[in-house]
Tab-separated table of C-alpha atoms in Angstrom:
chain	number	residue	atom	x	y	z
A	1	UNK	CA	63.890	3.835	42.211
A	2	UNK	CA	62.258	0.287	41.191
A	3	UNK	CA	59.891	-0.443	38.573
A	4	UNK	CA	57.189	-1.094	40.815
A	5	UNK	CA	58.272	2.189	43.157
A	6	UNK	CA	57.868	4.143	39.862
A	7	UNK	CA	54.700	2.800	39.365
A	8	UNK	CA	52.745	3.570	42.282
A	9	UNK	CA	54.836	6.925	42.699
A	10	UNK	CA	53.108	7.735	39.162
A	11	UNK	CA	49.676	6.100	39.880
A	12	UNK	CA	49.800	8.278	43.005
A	13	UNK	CA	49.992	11.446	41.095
A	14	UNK	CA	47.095	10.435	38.395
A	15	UNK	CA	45.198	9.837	41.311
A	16	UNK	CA	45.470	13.395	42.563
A	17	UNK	CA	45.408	14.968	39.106
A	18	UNK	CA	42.210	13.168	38.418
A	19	UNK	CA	40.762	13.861	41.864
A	20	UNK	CA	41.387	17.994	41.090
A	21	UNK	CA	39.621	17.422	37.417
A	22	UNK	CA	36.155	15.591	39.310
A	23	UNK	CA	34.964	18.939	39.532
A	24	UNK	CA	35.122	19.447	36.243
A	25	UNK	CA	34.274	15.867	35.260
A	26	UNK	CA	30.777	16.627	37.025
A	27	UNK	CA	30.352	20.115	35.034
A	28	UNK	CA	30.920	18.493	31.734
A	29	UNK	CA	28.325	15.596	33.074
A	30	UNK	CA	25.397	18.909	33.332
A	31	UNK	CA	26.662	20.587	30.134
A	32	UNK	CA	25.416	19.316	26.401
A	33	UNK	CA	25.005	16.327	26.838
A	34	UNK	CA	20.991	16.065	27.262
A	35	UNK	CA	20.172	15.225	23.400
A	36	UNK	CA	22.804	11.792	23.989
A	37	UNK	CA	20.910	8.864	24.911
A	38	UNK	CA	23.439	5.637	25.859
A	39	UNK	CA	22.318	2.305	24.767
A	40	UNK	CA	24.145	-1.617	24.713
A	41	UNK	CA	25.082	-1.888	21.238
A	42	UNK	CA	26.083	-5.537	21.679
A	43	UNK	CA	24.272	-8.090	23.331
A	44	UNK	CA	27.081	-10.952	24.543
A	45	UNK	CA	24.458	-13.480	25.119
A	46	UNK	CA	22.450	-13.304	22.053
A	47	UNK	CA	25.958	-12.414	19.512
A	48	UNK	CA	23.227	-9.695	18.255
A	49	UNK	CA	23.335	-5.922	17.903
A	50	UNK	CA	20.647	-3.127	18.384
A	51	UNK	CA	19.439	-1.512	15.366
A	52	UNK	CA	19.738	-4.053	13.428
A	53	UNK	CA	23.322	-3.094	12.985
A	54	UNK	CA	26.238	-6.217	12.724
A	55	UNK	CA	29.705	-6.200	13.654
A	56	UNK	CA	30.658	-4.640	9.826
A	57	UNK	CA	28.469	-1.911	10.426
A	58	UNK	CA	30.376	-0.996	13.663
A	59	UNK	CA	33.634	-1.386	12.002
A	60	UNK	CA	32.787	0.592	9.228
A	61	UNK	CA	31.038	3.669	11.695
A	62	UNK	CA	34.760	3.723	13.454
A	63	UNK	CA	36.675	3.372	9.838
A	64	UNK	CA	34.644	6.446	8.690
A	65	UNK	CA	34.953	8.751	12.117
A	66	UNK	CA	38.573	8.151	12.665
A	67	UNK	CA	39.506	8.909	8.905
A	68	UNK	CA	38.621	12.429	9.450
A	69	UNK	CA	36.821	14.533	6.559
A	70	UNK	CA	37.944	18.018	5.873
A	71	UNK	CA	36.422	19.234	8.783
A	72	UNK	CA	36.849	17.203	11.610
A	73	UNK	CA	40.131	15.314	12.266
A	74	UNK	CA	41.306	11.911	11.731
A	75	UNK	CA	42.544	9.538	14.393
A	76	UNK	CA	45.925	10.600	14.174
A	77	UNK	CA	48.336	7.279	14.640
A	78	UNK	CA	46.239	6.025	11.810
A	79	UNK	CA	47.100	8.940	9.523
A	80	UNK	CA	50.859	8.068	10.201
A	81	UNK	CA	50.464	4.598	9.827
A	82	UNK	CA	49.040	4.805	6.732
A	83	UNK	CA	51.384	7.650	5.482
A	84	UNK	CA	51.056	10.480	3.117
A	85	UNK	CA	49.576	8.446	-0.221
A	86	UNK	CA	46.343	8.078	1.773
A	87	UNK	CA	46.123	11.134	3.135
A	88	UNK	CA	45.241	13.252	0.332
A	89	UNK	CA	41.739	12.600	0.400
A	90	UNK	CA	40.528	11.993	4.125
A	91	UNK	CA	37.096	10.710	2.450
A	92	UNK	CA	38.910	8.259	0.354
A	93	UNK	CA	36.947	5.148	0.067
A	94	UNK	CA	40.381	2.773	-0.013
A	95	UNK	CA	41.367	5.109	3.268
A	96	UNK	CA	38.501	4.296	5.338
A	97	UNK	CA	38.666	0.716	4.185
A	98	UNK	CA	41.535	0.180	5.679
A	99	UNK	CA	40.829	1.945	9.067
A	100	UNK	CA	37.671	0.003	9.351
A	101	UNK	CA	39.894	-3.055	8.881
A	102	UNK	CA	41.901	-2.396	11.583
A	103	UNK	CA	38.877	-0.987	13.730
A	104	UNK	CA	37.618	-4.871	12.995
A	105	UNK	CA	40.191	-6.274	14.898
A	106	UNK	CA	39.213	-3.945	17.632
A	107	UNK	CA	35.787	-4.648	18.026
A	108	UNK	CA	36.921	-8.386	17.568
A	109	UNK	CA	39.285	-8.304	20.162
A	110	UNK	CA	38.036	-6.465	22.727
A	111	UNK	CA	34.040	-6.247	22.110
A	112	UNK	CA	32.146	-9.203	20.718
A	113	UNK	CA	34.870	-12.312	21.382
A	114	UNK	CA	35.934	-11.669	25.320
A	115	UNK	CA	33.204	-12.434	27.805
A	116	UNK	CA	34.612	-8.699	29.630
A	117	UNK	CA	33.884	-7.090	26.474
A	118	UNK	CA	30.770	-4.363	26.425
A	119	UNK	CA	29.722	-2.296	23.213
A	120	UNK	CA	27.922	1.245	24.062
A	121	UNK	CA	26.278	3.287	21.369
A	122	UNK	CA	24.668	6.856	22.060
A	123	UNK	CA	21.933	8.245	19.452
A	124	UNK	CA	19.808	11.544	20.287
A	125	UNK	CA	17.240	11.209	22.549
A	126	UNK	CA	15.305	14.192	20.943
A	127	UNK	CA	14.064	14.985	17.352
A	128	UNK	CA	13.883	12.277	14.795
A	129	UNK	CA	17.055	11.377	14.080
A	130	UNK	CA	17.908	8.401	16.086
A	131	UNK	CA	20.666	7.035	13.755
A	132	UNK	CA	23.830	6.164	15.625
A	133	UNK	CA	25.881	9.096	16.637
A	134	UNK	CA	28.779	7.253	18.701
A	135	UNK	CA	30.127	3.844	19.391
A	136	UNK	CA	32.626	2.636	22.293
A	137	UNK	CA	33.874	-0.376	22.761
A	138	UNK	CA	35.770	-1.605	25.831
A	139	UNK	CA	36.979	-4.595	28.088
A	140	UNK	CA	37.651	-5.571	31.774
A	141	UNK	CA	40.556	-6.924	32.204
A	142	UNK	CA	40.876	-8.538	35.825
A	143	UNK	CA	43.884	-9.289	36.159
A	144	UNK	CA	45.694	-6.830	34.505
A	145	UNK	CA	46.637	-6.575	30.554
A	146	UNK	CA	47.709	-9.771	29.169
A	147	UNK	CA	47.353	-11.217	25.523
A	148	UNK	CA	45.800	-14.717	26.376
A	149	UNK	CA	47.312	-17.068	23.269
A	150	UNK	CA	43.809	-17.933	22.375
A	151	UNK	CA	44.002	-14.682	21.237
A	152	UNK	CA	46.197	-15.361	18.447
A	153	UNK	CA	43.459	-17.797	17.185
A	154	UNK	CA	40.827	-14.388	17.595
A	155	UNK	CA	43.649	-12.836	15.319
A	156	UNK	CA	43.204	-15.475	12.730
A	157	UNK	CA	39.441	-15.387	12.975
A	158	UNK	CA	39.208	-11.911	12.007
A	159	UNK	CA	41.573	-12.046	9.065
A	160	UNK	CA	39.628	-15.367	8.258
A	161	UNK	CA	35.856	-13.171	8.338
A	162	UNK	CA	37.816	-10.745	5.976
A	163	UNK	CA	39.416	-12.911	3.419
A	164	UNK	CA	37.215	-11.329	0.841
A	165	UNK	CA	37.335	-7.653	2.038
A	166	UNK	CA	41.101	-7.431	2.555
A	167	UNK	CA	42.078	-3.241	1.898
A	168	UNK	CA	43.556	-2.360	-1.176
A	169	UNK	CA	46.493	-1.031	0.878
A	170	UNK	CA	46.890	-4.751	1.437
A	171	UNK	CA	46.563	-6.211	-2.168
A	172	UNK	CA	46.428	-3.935	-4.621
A	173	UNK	CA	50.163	-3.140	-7.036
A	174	UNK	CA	48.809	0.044	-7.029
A	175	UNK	CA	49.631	0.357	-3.323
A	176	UNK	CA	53.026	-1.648	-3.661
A	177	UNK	CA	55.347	1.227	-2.481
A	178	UNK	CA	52.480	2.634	0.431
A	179	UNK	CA	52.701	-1.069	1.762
A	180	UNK	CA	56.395	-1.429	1.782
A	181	UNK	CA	56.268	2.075	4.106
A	182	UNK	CA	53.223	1.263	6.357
A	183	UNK	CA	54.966	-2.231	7.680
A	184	UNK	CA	57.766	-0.224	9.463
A	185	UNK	CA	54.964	1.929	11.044
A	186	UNK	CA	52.883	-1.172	12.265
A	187	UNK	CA	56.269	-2.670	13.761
A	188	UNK	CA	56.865	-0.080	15.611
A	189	UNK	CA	53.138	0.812	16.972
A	190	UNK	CA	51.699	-2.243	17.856
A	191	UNK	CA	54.600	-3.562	20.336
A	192	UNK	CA	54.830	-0.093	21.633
A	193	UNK	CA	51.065	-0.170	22.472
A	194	UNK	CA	51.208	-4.083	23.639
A	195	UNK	CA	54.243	-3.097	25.712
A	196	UNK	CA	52.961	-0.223	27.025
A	197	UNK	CA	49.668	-1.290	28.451
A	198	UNK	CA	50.953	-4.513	30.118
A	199	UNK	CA	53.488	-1.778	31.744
A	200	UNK	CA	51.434	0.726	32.683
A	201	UNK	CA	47.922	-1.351	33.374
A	202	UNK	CA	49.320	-4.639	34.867
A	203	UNK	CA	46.554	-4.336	37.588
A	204	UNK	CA	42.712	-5.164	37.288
A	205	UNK	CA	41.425	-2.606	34.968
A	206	UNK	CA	38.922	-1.575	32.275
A	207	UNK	CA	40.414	-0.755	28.982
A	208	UNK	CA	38.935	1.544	26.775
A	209	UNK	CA	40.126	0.285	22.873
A	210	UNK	CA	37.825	2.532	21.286
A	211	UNK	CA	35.799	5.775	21.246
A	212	UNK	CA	34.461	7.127	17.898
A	213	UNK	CA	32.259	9.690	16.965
A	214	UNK	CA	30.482	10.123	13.808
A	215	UNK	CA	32.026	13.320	11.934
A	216	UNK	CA	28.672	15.661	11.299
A	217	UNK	CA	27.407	14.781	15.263
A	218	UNK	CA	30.421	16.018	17.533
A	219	UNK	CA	29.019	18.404	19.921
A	220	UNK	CA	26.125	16.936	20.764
A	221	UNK	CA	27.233	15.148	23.971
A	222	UNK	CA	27.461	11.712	22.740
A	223	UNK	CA	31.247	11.428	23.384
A	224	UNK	CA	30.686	12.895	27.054
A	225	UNK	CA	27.573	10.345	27.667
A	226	UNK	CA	29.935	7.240	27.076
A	227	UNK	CA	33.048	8.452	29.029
A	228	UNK	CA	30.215	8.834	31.247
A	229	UNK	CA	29.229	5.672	30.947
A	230	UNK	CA	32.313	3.532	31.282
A	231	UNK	CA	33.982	6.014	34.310
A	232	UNK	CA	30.116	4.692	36.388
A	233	UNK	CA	31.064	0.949	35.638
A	234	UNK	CA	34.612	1.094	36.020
A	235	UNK	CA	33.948	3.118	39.665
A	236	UNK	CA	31.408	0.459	40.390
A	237	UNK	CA	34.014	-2.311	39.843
A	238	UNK	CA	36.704	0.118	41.983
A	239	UNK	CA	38.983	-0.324	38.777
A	240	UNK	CA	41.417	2.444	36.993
A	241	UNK	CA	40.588	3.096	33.263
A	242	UNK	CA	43.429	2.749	30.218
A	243	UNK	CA	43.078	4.458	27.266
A	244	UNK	CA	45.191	5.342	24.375
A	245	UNK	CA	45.411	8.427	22.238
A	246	UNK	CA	46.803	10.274	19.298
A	247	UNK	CA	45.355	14.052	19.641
A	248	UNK	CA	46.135	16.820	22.307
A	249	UNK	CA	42.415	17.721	21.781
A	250	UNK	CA	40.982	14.652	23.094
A	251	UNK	CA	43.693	14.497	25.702
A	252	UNK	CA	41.741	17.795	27.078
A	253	UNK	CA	38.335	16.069	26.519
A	254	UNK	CA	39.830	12.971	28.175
A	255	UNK	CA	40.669	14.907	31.509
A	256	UNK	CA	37.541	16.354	32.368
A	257	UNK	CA	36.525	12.644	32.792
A	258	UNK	CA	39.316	12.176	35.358
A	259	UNK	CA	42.443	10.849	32.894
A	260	UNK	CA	45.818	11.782	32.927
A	261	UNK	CA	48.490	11.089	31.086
A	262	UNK	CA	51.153	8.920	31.973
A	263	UNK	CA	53.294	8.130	29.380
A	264	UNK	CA	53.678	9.842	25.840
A	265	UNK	CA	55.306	8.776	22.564
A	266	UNK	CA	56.423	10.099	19.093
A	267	UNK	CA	55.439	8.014	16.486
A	268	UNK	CA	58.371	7.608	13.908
A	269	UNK	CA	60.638	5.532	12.131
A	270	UNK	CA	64.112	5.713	10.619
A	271	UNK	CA	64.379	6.452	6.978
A	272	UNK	CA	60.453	6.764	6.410
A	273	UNK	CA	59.095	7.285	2.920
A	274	UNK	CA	59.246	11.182	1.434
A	275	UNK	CA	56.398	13.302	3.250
A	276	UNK	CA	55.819	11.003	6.247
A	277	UNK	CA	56.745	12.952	9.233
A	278	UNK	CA	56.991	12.118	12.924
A	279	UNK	CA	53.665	12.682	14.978
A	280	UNK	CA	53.956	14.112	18.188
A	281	UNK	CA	52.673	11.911	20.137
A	282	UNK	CA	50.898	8.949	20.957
A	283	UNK	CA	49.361	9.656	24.525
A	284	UNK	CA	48.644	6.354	27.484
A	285	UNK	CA	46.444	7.607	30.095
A	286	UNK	CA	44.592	6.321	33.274
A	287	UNK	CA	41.790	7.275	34.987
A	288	UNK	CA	42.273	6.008	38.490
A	289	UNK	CA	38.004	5.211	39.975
A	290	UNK	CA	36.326	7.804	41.935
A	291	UNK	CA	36.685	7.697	45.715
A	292	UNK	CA	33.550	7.060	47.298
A	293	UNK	CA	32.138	9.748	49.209
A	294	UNK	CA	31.751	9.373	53.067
């Protein structure tokens, strides 16, 4: 079978997996999810964001969710990629750093910079506290995943904003050894993540890069109100939705908003450091758009 056979043979079968979980996508929509109030957190035209937040701020919320505390978990591909030194303490301050880095480049690349690019944030919409509980960031991509080489300039603009922040990880002797290990790790997960969304979303799409919660608000909906969110725009626009993840717990939480999976990964390289093991797996999926009703 050709590439392109294989490709609509597998986009056909998302779309009926994801039409048997709209049920279910419409339950979760009337469960929890009343205290979650959605919000832009970005304005494109103004370069400003709500609160009275900035681009750091963001960076840093995602750094902190996705490095996990003792009782929620991490964002697993950046556990592996940073490997076992920086995994003792999920609350490390050098840890998060270096997520928050990375989560930079994210928001760079596919929130503030592209004109496609959107920023959500959801905060309660009852009680007092109306700090910021969740943060997505996405992009429309219409004409399917490319990296455009001004990109490579964004790429230098980001490291260029964070000349004097660089991680520890990065810099420091004391992380000599840790860096030598997490290279491999980034050689091998950022081409198979490139390579794998131009394969899988070479059509007009919207891409989800990131969905974080804050660690002491899951539950509360806020998740569900921005899935929400970006399934209504990307059904408006008639467009699939790409998304990557590390955790069979979100894959569940993914499908009830229509996503299946379509391609999965283990994350490893040969002859890794002393307590870094394979993780099982890194997860592609798509959420084809809603049908309109007749």
């Amino acid at each position: 079978m050709g590439q392109a056979n294989q490709k609509a043979l597998v986009y056909e079968q998302v779309q009926k997996a994801a039409a048997e979980h709209r049920a279910s996508t419409e339950a979760a929509g009337k469960k929890g999810s009343g205290k979650a109030d959605v919000f832009p957190l970005y304005d494109p035209t103004s370069g400003k964001f709500a609160q009275g937040m900035s681009q750091d701020d963001i960076s840093k919320f995602v750094g902190r969710s996705f490095a996990g505390t003792e009782r929620t978990d991490p964002e697993w591909s950046y556990d592996w990629v940073l490997g076992p030194a920086l995994r003792k303490d999920r609350e490390d301050a050098d840890r998060i750093h270096a997520i928050s880095f990375s989560a930079d480049n994210f928001v760079c690349a596919h929130g503030t910079l592209p004109k496609e690019g959107v920023i959500f944030g959801s905060h309660s919409s009852e009680g007092t506290d109306d700090s910021l509980a969740a943060v997505l960031v996405a992009r429309r991509y219409p004409d399917g995943y490319r990296k455009e080489w001004s990109e490579g300039l964004w790429d230098l603009w980001h490291t260029a904003r964070n000349i004097t922040n660089m991680p520890a990880v990065f810099t420091s002797s004391k992380y000599a050894a840790t860096r030598k290990a997490v290279q491999p790790r980034l050689d091998f997960i950022l081409p198979l993540m490139q390579t794998s969304h131009e394969d899988l979303a070479s059509m007009p799409h919207w891409y989800v890069a990131l969905m974080a919660t804050s660690p002491d608000r899951g539950g509360e909906g806020h998740c569900a109100a921005l899935m929400r969110t970006i399934a209504r725009r990307a059904d408006a626009d008639g467009l699939p939705c790409y998304l990557e993840t590390s955790a069979a717990r979100t894959v569940d939480i993914y499908r009830h908003f229509g996503f299946e999976v379509v391609k999965k990964t283990t994350l490893t390289v040969p002859d890794d450091e002393e307590g870094s093991l394979p993780h099982e797996y890194l997860y592609c999926m798509i959420r084809p758009p809603a049908v309109p009703s007749l």
